[in-house]
Tab-separated table of C-alpha atoms in Angstrom:
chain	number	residue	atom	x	y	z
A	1	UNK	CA	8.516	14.032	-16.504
A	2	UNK	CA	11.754	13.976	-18.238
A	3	UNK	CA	13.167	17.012	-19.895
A	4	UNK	CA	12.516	15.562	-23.535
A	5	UNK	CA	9.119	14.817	-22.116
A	6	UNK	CA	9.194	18.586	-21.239
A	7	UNK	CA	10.566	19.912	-24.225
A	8	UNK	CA	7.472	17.948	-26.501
A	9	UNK	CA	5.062	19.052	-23.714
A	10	UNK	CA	5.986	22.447	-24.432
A	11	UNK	CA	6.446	23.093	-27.982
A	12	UNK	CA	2.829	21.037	-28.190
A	13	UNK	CA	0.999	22.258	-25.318
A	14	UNK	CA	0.198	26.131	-25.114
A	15	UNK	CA	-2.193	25.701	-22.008
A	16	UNK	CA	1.146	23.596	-19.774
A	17	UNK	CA	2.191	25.945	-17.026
A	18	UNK	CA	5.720	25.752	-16.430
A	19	UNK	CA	7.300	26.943	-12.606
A	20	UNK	CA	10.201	26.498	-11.065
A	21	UNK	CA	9.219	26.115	-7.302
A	22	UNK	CA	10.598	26.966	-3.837
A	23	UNK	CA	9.595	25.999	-0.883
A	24	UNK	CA	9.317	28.661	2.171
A	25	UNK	CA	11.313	26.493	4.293
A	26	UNK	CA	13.913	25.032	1.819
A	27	UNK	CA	16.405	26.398	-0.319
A	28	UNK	CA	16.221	23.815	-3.317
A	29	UNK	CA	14.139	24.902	-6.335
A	30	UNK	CA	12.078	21.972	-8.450
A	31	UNK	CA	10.325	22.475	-11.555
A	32	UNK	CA	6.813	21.805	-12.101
A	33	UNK	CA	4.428	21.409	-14.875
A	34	UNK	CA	0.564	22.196	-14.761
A	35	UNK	CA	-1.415	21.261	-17.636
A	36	UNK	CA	-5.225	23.313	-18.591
A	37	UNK	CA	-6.950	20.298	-16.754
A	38	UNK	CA	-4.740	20.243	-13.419
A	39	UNK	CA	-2.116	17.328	-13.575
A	40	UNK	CA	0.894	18.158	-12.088
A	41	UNK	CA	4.392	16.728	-12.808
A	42	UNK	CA	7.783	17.490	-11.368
A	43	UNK	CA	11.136	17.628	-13.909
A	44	UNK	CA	12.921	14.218	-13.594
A	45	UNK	CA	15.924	12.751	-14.525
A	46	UNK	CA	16.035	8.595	-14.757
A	47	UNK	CA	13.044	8.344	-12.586
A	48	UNK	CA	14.564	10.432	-9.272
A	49	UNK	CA	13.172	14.269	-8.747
A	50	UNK	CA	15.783	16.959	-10.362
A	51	UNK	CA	16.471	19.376	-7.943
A	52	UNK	CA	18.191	22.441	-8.265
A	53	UNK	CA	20.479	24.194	-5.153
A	54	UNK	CA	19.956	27.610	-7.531
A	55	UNK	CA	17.056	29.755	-9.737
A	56	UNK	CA	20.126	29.965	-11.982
A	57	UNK	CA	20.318	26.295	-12.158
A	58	UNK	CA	16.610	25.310	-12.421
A	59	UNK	CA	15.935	28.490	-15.296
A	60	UNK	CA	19.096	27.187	-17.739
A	61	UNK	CA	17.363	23.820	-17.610
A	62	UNK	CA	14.220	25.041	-19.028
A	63	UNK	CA	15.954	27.172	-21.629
A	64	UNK	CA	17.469	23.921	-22.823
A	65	UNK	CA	13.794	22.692	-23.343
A	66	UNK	CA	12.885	25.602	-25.769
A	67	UNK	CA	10.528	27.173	-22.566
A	68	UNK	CA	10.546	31.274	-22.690
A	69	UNK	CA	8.134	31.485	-19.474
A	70	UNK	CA	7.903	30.328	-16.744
A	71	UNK	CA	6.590	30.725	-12.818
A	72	UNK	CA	8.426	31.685	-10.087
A	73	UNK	CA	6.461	30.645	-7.146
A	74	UNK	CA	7.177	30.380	-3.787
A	75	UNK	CA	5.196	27.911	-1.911
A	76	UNK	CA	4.613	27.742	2.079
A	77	UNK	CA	5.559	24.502	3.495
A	78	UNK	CA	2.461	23.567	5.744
A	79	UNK	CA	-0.368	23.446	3.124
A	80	UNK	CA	1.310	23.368	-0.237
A	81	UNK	CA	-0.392	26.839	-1.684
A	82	UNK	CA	1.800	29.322	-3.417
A	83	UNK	CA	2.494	32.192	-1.121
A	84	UNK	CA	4.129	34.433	-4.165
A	85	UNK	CA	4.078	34.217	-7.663
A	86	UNK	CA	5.892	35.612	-10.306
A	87	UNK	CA	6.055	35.460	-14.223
A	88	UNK	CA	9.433	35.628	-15.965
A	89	UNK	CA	10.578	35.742	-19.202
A	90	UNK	CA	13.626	33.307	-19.455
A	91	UNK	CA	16.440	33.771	-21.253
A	92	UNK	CA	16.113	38.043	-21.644
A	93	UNK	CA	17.433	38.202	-17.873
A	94	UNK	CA	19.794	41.132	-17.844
A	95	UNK	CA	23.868	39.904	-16.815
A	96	UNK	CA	24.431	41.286	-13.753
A	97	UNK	CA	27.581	43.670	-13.696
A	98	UNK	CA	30.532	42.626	-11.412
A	99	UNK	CA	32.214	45.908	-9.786
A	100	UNK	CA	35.828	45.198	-9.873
């Protein structure tokens, strides 16, 4: 799924679950899309996976597409399932404050 693909899926599609994933063993984030009936689609940019080395990264991608919510999940590497899982709102993350 592309991320104009993403941004219509959203703004048209109030059952899509949106998470940016992590596996237990990796420190790249992805971002995923469920729909209501269980298809699954990663974000991708000209046909190649987009991966992100940051949350920061993957979460200012999705506030480009117009998404306010999304799923942090954390998943184990062996079987797939999600080992932790939480819901954010994007975009009303607090700045963190730099101690100079």
């Amino acid at each position: 799924m592309e991320l104009q693909q993403l941004r219509y899926a959203a703004s048209h599609h109030n059952e899509m679950e949106v998470r940016v994933v992590r596996n237990t063993l990796s420190h790249i984030y992805q971002i995923e899309c469920e729909t209501g009936s269980g298809n699954r689609q990663k974000l991708s940019r000209r046909g190649k996976p987009c991966l992100f080395r940051s949350i920061d990264e993957a979460i200012d991608q999705l506030l480009v597409a117009g998404i306010s919510y999304a799923w942090i999940v954390r998943q184990n590497e062996e079987d797939g399932s999600d080992s932790s899982r939480r819901l954010v709102q994007l975009g009303n993350l607090p700045e963190l404050a730099i101690a100079i």
